[in-house]
XYZ file of N, CA, C and O in Angstrom:
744
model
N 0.857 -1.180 0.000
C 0.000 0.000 0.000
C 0.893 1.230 0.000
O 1.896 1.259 0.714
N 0.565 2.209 -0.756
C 0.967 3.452 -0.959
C 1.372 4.125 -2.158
O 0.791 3.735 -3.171
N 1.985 4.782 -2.262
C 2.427 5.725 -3.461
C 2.635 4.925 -4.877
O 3.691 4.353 -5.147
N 1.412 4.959 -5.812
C 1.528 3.956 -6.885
C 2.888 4.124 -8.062
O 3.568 3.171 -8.440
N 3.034 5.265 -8.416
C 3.976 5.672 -8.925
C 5.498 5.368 -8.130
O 6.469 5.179 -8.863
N 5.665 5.328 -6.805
C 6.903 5.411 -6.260
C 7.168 3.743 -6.571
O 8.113 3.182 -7.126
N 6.393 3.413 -6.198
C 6.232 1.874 -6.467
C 6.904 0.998 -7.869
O 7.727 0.084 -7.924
N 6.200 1.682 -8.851
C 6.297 1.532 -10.635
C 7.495 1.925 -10.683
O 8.281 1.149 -11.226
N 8.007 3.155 -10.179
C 9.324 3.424 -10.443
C 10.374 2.341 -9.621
O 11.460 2.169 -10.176
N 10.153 1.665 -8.454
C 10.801 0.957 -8.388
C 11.211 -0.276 -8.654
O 12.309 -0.812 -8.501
N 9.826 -0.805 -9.223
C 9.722 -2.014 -10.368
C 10.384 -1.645 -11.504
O 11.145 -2.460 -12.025
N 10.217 -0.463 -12.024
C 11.417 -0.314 -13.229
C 12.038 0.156 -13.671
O 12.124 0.576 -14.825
N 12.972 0.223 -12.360
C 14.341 0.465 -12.376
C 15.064 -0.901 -12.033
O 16.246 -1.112 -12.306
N 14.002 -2.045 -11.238
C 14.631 -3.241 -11.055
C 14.479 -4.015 -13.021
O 15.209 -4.760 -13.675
N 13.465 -3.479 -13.244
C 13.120 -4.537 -14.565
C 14.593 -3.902 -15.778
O 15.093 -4.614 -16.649
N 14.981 -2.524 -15.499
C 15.676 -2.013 -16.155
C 17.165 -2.197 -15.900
O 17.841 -1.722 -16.812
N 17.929 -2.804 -14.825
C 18.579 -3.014 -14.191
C 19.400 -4.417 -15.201
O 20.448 -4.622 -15.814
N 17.512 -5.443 -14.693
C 17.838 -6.735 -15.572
C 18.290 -6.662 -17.205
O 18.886 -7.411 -17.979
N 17.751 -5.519 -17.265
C 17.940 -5.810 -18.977
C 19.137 -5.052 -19.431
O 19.447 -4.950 -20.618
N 20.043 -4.326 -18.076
C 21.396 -4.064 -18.630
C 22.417 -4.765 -18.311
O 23.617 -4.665 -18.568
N 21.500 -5.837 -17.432
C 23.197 -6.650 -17.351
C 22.523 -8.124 -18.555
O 23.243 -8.952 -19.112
N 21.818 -8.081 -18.600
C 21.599 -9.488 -19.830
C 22.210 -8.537 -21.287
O 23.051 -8.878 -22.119
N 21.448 -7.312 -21.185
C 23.134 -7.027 -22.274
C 24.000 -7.338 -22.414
O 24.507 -8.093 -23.243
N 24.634 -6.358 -20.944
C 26.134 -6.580 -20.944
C 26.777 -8.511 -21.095
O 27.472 -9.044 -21.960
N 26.288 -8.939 -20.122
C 26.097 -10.410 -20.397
C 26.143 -11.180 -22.231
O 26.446 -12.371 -22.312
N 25.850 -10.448 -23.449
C 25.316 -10.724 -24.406
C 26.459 -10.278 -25.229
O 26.937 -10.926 -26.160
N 26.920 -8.952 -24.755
C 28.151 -8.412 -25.364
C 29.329 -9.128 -25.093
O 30.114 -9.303 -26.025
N 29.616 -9.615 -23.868
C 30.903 -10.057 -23.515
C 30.312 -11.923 -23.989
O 31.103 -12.849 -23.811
N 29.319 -12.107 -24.391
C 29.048 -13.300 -25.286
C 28.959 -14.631 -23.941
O 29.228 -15.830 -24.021
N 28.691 -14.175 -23.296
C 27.941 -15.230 -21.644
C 26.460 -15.632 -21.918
O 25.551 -15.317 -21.150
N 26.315 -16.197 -22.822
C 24.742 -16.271 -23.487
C 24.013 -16.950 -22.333
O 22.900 -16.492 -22.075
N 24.491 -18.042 -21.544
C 23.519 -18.439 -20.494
C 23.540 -17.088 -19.201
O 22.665 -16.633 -18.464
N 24.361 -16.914 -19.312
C 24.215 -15.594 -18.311
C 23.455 -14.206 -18.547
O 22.988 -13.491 -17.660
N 23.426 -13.952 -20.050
C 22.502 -13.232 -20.610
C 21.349 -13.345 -20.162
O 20.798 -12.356 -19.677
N 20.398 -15.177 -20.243
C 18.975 -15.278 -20.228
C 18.763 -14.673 -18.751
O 18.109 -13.693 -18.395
N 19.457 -15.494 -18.086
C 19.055 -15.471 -16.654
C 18.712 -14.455 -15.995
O 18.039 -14.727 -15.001
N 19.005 -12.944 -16.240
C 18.540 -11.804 -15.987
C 16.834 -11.621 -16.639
O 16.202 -10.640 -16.246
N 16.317 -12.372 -17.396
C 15.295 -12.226 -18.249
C 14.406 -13.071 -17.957
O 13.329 -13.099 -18.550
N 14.682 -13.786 -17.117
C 13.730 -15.315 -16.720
C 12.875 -15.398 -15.750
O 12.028 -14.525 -15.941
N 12.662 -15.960 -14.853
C 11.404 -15.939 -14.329
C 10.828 -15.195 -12.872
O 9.748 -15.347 -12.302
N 12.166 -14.217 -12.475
C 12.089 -13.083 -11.478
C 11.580 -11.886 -12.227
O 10.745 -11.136 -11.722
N 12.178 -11.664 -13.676
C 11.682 -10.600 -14.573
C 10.818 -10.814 -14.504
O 10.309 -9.834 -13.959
N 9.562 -12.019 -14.812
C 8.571 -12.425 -15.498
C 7.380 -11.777 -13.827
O 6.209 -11.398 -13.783
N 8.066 -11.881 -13.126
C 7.838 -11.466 -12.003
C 7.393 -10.048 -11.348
O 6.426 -9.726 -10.657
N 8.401 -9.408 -11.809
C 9.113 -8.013 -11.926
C 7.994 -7.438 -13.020
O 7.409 -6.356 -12.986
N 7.903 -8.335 -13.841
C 6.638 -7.833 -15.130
C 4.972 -7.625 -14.703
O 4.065 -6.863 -15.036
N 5.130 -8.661 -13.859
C 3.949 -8.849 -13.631
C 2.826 -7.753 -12.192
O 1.712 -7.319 -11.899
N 4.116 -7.850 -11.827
C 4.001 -6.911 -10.279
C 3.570 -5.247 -11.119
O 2.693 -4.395 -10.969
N 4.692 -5.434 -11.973
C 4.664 -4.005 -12.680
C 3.212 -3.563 -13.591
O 2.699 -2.445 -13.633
N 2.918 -4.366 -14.036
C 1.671 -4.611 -14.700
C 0.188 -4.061 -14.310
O -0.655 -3.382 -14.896
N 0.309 -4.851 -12.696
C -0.513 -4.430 -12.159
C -0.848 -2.881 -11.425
O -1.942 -2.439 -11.076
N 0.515 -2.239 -11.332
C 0.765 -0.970 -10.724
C 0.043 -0.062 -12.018
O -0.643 0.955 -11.916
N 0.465 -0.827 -13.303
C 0.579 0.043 -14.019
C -1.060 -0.014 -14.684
O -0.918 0.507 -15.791
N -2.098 -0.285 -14.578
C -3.292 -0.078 -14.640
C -3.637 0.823 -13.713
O -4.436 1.624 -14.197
N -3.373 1.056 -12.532
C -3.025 2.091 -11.741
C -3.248 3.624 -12.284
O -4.152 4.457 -12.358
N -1.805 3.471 -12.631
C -1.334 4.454 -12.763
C -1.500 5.030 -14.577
O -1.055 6.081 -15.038
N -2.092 4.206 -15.138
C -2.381 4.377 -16.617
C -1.198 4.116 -17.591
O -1.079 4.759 -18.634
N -0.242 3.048 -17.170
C 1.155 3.160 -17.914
C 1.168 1.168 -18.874
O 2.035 0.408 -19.308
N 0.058 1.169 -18.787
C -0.137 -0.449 -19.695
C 0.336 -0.305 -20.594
O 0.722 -1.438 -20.882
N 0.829 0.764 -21.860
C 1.816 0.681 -22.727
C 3.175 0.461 -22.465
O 3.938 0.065 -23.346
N 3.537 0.691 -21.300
C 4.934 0.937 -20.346
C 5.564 -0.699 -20.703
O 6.566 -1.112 -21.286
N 3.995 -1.564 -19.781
C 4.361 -2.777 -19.048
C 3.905 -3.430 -20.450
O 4.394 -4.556 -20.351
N 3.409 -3.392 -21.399
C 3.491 -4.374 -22.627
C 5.410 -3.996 -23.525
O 6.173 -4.684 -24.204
N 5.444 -2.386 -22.924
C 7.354 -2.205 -23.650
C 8.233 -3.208 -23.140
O 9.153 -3.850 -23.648
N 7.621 -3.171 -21.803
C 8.924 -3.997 -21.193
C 9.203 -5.903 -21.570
O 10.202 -6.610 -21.699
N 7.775 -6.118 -21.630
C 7.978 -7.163 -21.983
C 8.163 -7.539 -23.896
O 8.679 -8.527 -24.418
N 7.645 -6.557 -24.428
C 8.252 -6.438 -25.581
C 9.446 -6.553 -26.180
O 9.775 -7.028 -27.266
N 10.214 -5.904 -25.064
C 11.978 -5.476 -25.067
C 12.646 -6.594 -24.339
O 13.860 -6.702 -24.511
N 11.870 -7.690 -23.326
C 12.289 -8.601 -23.033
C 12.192 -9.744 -23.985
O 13.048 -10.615 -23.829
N 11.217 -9.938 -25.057
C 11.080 -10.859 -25.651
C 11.997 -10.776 -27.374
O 12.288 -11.662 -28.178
N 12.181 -9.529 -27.374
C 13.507 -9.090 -28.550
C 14.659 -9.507 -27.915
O 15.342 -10.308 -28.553
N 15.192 -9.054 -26.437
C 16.482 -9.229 -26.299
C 16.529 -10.534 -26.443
O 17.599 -10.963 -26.877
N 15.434 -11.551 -26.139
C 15.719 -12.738 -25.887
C 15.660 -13.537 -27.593
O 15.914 -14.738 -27.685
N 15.421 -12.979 -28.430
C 15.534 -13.200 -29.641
C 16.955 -13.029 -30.179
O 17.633 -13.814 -30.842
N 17.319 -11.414 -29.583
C 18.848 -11.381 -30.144
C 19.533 -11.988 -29.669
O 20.532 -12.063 -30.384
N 19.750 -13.118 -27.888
C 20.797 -13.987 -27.581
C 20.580 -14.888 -28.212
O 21.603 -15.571 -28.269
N 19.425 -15.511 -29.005
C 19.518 -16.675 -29.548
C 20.216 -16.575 -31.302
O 20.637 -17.496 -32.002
N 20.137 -15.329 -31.557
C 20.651 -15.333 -32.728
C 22.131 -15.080 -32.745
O 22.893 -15.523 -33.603
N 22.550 -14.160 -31.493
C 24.023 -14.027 -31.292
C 24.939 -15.412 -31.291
O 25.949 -15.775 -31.894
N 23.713 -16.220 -29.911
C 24.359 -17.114 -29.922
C 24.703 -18.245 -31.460
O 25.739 -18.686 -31.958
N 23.685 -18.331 -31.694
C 23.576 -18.677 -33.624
C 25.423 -18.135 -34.569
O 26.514 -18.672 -34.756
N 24.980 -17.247 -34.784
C 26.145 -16.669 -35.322
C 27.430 -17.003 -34.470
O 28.601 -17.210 -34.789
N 26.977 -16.985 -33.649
C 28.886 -17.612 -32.586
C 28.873 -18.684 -33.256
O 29.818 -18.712 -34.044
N 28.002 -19.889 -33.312
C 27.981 -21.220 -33.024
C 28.503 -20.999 -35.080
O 29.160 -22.001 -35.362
N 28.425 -20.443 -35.833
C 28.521 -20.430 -37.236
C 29.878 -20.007 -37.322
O 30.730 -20.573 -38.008
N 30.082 -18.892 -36.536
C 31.741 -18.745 -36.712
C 32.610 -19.619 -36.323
O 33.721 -19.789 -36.825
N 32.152 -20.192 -35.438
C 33.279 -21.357 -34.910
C 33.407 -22.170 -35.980
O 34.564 -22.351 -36.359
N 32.416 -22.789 -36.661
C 31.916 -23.510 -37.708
C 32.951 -23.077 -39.128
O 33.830 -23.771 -39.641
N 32.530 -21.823 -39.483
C 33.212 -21.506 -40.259
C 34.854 -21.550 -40.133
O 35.506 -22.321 -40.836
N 35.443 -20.701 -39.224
C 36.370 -20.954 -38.674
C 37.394 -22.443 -39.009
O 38.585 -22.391 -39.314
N 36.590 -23.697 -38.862
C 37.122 -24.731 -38.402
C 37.050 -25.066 -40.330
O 38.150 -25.417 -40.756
N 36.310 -25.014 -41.050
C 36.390 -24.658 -42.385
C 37.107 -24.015 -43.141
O 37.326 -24.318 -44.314
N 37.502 -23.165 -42.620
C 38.892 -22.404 -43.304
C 40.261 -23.159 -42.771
O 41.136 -23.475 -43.577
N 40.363 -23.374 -41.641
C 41.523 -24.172 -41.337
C 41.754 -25.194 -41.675
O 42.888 -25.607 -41.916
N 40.317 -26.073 -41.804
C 40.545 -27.308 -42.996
C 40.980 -27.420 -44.605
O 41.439 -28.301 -45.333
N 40.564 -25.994 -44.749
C 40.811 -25.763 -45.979
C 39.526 -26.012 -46.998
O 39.557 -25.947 -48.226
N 38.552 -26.270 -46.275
C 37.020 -26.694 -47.267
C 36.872 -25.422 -47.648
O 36.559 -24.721 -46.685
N 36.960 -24.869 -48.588
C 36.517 -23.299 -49.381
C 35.426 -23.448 -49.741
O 35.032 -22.301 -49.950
N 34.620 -24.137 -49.968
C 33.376 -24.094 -50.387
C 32.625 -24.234 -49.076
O 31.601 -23.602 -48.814
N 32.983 -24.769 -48.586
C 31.961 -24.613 -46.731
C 31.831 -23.251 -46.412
O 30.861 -22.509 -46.566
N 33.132 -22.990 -45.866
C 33.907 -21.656 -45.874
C 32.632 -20.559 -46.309
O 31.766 -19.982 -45.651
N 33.001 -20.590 -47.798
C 31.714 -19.576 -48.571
C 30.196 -19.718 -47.732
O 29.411 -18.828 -47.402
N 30.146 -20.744 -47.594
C 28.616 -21.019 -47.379
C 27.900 -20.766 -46.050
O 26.705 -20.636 -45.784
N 29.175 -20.732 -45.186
C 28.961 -20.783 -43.897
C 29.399 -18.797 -43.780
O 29.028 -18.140 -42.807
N 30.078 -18.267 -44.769
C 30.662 -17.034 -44.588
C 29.011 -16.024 -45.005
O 28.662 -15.024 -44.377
N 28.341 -16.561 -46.034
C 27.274 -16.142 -46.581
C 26.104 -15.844 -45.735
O 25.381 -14.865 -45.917
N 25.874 -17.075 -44.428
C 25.370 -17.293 -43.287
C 25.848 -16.097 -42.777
O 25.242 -15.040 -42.949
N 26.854 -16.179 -42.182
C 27.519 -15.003 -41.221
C 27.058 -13.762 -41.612
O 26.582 -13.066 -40.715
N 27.090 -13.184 -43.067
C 26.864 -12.040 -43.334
C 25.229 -11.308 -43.263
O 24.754 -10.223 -42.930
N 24.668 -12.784 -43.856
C 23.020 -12.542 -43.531
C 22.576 -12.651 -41.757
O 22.077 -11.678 -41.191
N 22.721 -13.366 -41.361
C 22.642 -13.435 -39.876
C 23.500 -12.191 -38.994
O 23.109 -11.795 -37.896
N 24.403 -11.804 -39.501
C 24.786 -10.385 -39.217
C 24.088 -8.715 -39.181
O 24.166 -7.860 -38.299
N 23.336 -8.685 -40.648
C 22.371 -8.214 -41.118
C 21.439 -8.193 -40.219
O 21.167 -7.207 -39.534
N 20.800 -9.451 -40.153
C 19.818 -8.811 -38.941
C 19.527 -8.968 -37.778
O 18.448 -8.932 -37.186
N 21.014 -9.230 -37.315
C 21.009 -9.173 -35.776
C 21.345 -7.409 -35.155
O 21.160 -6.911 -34.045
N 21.923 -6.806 -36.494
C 22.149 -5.524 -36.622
C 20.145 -4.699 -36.990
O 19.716 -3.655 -36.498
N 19.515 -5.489 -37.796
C 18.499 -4.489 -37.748
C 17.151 -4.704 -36.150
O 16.281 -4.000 -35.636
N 17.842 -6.364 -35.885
C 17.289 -6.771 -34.009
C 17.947 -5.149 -33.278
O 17.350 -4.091 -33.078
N 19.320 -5.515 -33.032
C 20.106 -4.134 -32.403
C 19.258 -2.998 -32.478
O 18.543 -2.666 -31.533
N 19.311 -2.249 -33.798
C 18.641 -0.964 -33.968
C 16.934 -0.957 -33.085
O 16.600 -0.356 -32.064
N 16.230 -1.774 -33.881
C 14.679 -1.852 -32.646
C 14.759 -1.840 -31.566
O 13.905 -1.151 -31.008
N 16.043 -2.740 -30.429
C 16.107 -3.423 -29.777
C 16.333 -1.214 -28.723
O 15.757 -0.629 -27.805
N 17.391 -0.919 -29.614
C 17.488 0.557 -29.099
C 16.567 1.186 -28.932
O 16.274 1.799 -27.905
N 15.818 1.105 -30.194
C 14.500 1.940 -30.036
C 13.542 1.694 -28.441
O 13.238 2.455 -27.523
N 13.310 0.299 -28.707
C 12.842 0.124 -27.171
C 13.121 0.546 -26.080
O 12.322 0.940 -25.230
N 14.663 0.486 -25.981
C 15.394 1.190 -24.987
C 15.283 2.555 -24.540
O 15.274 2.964 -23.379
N 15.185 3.315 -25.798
C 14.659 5.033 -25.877
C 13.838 5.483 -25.467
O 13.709 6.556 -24.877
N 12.650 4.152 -25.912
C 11.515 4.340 -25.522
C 11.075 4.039 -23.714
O 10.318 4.619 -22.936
N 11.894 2.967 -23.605
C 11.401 2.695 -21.711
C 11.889 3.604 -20.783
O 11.357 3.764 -19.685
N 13.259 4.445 -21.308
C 14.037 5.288 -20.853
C 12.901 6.755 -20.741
O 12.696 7.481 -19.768
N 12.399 6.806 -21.922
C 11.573 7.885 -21.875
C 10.819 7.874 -20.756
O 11.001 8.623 -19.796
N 9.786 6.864 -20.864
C 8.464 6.845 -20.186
C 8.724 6.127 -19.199
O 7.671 5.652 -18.773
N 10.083 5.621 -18.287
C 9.937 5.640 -16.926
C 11.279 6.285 -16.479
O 11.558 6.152 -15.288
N 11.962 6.821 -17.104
C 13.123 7.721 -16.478
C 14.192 6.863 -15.768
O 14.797 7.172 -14.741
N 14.360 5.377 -16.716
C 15.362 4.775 -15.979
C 16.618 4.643 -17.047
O 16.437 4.935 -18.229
N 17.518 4.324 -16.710
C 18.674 4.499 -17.204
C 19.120 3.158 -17.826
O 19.323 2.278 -16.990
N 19.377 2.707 -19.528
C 19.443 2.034 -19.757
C 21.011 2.194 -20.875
O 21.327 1.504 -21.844
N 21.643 3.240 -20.316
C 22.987 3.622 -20.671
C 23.914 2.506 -20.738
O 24.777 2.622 -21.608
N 23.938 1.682 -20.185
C 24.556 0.313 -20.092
C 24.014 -0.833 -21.070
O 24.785 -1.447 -21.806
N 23.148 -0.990 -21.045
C 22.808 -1.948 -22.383
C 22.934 -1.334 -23.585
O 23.385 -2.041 -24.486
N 22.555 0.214 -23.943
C 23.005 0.448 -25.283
C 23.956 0.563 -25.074
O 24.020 1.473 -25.900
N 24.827 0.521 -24.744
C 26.603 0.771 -24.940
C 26.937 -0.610 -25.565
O 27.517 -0.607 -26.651
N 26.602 -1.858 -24.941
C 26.772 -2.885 -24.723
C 26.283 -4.030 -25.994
O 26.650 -5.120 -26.430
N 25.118 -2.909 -26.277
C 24.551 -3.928 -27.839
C 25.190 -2.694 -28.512
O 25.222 -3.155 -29.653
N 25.531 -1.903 -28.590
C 26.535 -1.246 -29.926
C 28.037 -1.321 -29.710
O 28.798 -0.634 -30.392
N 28.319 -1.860 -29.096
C 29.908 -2.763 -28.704
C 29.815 -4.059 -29.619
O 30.667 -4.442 -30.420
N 28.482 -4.704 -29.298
C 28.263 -5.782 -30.035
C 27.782 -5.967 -31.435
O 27.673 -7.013 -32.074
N 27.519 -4.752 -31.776
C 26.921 -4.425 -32.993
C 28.317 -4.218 -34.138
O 28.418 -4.545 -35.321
N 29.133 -3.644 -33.356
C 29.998 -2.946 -33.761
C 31.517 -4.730 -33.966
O 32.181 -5.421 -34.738
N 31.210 -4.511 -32.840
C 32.338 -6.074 -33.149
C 31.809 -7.049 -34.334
O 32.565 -7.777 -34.978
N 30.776 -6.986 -34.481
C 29.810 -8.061 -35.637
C 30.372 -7.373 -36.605
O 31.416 -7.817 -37.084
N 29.890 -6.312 -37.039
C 29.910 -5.623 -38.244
C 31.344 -5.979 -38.591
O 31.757 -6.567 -39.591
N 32.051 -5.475 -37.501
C 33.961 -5.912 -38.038
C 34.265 -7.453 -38.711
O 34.860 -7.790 -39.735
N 33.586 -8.204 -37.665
C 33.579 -9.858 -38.213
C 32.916 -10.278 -39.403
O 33.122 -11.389 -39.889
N 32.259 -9.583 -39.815
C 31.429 -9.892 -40.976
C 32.010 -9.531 -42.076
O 32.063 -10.287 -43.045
N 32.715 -7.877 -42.072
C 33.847 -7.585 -43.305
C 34.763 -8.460 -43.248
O 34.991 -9.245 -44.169
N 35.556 -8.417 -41.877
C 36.479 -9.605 -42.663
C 36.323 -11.196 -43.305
O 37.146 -11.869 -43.926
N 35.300 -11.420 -43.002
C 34.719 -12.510 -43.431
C 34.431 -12.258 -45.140
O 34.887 -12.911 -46.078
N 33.579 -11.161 -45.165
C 33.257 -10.609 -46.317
C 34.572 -10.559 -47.362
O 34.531 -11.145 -48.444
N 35.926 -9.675 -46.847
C 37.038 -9.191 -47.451
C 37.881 -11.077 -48.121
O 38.482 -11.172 -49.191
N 37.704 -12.017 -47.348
C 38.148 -13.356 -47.218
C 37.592 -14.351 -48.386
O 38.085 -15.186 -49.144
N 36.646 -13.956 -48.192
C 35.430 -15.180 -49.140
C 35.133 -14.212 -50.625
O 35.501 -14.551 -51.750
N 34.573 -13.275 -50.370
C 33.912 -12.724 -51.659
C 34.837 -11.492 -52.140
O 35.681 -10.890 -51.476
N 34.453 -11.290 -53.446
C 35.167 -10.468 -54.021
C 34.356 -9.900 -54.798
O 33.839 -10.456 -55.768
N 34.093 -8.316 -54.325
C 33.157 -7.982 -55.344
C 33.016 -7.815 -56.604
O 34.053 -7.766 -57.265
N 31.938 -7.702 -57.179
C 32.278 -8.048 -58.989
C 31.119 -6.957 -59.387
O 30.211 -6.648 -58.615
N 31.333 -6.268 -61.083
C 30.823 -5.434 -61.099
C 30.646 -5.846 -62.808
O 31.655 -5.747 -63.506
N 29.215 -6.352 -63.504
C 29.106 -6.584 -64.667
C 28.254 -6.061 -65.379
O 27.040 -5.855 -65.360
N 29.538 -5.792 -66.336
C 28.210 -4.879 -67.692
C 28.186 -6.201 -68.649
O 28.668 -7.333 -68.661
N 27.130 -5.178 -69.637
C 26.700 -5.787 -70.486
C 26.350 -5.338 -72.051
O 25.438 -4.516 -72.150
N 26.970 -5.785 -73.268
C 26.298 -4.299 -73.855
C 25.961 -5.584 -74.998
O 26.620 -6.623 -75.008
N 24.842 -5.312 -75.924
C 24.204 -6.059 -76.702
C 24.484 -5.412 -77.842
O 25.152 -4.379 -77.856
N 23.895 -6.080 -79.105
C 24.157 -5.527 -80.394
C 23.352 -5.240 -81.274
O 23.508 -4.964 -82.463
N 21.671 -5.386 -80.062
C 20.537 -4.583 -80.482
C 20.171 -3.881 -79.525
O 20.642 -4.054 -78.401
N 19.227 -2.923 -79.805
C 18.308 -2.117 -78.606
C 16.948 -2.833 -78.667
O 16.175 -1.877 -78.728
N 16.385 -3.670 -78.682
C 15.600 -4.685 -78.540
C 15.831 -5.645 -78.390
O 16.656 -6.200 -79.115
N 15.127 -6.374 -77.243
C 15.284 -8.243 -76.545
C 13.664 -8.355 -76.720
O 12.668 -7.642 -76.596
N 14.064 -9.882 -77.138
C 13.017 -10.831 -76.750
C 13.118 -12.260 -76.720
O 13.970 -12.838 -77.396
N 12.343 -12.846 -76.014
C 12.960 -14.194 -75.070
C 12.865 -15.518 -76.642
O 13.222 -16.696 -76.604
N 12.197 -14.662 -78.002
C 12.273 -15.493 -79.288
C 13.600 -15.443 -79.810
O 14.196 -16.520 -79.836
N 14.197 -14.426 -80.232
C 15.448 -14.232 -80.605
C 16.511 -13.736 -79.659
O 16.653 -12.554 -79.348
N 17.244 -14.742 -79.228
C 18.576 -14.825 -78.297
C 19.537 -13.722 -79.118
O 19.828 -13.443 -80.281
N 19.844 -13.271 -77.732
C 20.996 -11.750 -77.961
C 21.976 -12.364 -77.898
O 21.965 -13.526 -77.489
N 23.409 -11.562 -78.400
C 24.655 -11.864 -78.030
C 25.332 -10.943 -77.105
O 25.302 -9.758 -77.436
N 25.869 -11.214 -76.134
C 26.558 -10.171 -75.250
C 28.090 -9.960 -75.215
O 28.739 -10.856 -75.754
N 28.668 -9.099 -74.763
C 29.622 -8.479 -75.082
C 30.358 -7.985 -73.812
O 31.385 -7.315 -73.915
């Protein structure tokens, strides 16, 4: 009993707390240590909060949070993904399989892609919970753009290793195609 707001704020600053060390946890690549900030004390922490927050009129608040809990928990499974591919790859280049290599490097770059466009939302959320409960989530974005940022590096060189970009023209010896009479190219 008492002050509904003092309350909410202290539910989430605890719920906000969790979700900067399952960052940080995510960045330094501790993937079981990641969840565990997110699991079933959060779910807790969510729920307590939930109820304050009909209260206090903040039910968009308590659907963010669990929103932002159910992304982060998307991006450890994909981080972890992409680890589990680099190693993979990795062990492919040292064997010398070049064609794995490629295939597994191709992986890396797409799974890179959008663990980088997870990241960006994943901020947005962050902006957003930061806004509308005034807690400080300075530590997890640091922490997924550390990680954003180390990917991106792993992915060029991966990129610089395997592929080589290619750039093809084409010039014909009519200004009309059609799929009856085959062109010659040049």
């Amino acid at each position: 009993a008492g002050d509904d707001q003092r309350v909410a704020t202290y539910l989430a600053t605890r719920l906000g707390s969790r979700l900067n060390a399952s960052a940080i946890a995510v960045s330094n690549q501790a993937f079981e240590d990641s969840r565990a900030p997110l699991g079933d004390e959060y779910g807790v922490l969510l729920e307590q909060y939930s109820v304050i927050a009909e209260d206090i009129d903040a039910e968009e608040t308590a659907e963010r949070f669990n929103l932002t809990r159910e992304q982060q928990r998307a991006l450890i499974d994909s981080a972890e993904d992409l680890n589990q591919t680099a190693i993979a790859y990795q062990r492919a280049v040292e064997a010398g399989n070049d064609e794995q290599a490629r295939e597994l490097g191709r992986e890396i770059l797409e799974t890179t892609a959008e663990l980088n466009a997870s990241t960006a939302a994943l901020t947005e959320q962050y902006d957003a919970l930061e806004e509308e409960t005034d807690i400080n989530l300075d530590a997890a974005q640091a922490a997924l753009n550390q990680s954003r940022q180390r990917l991106t590096q792993g992915a060029a060189a991966v990129a610089q290793r395997e592929f080589t970009a290619t750039t093809l023209t084409v010039e014909t010896n009519r200004t009309t195609l059609s799929t009856s009479e085959p062109v010659r190219g040049s």
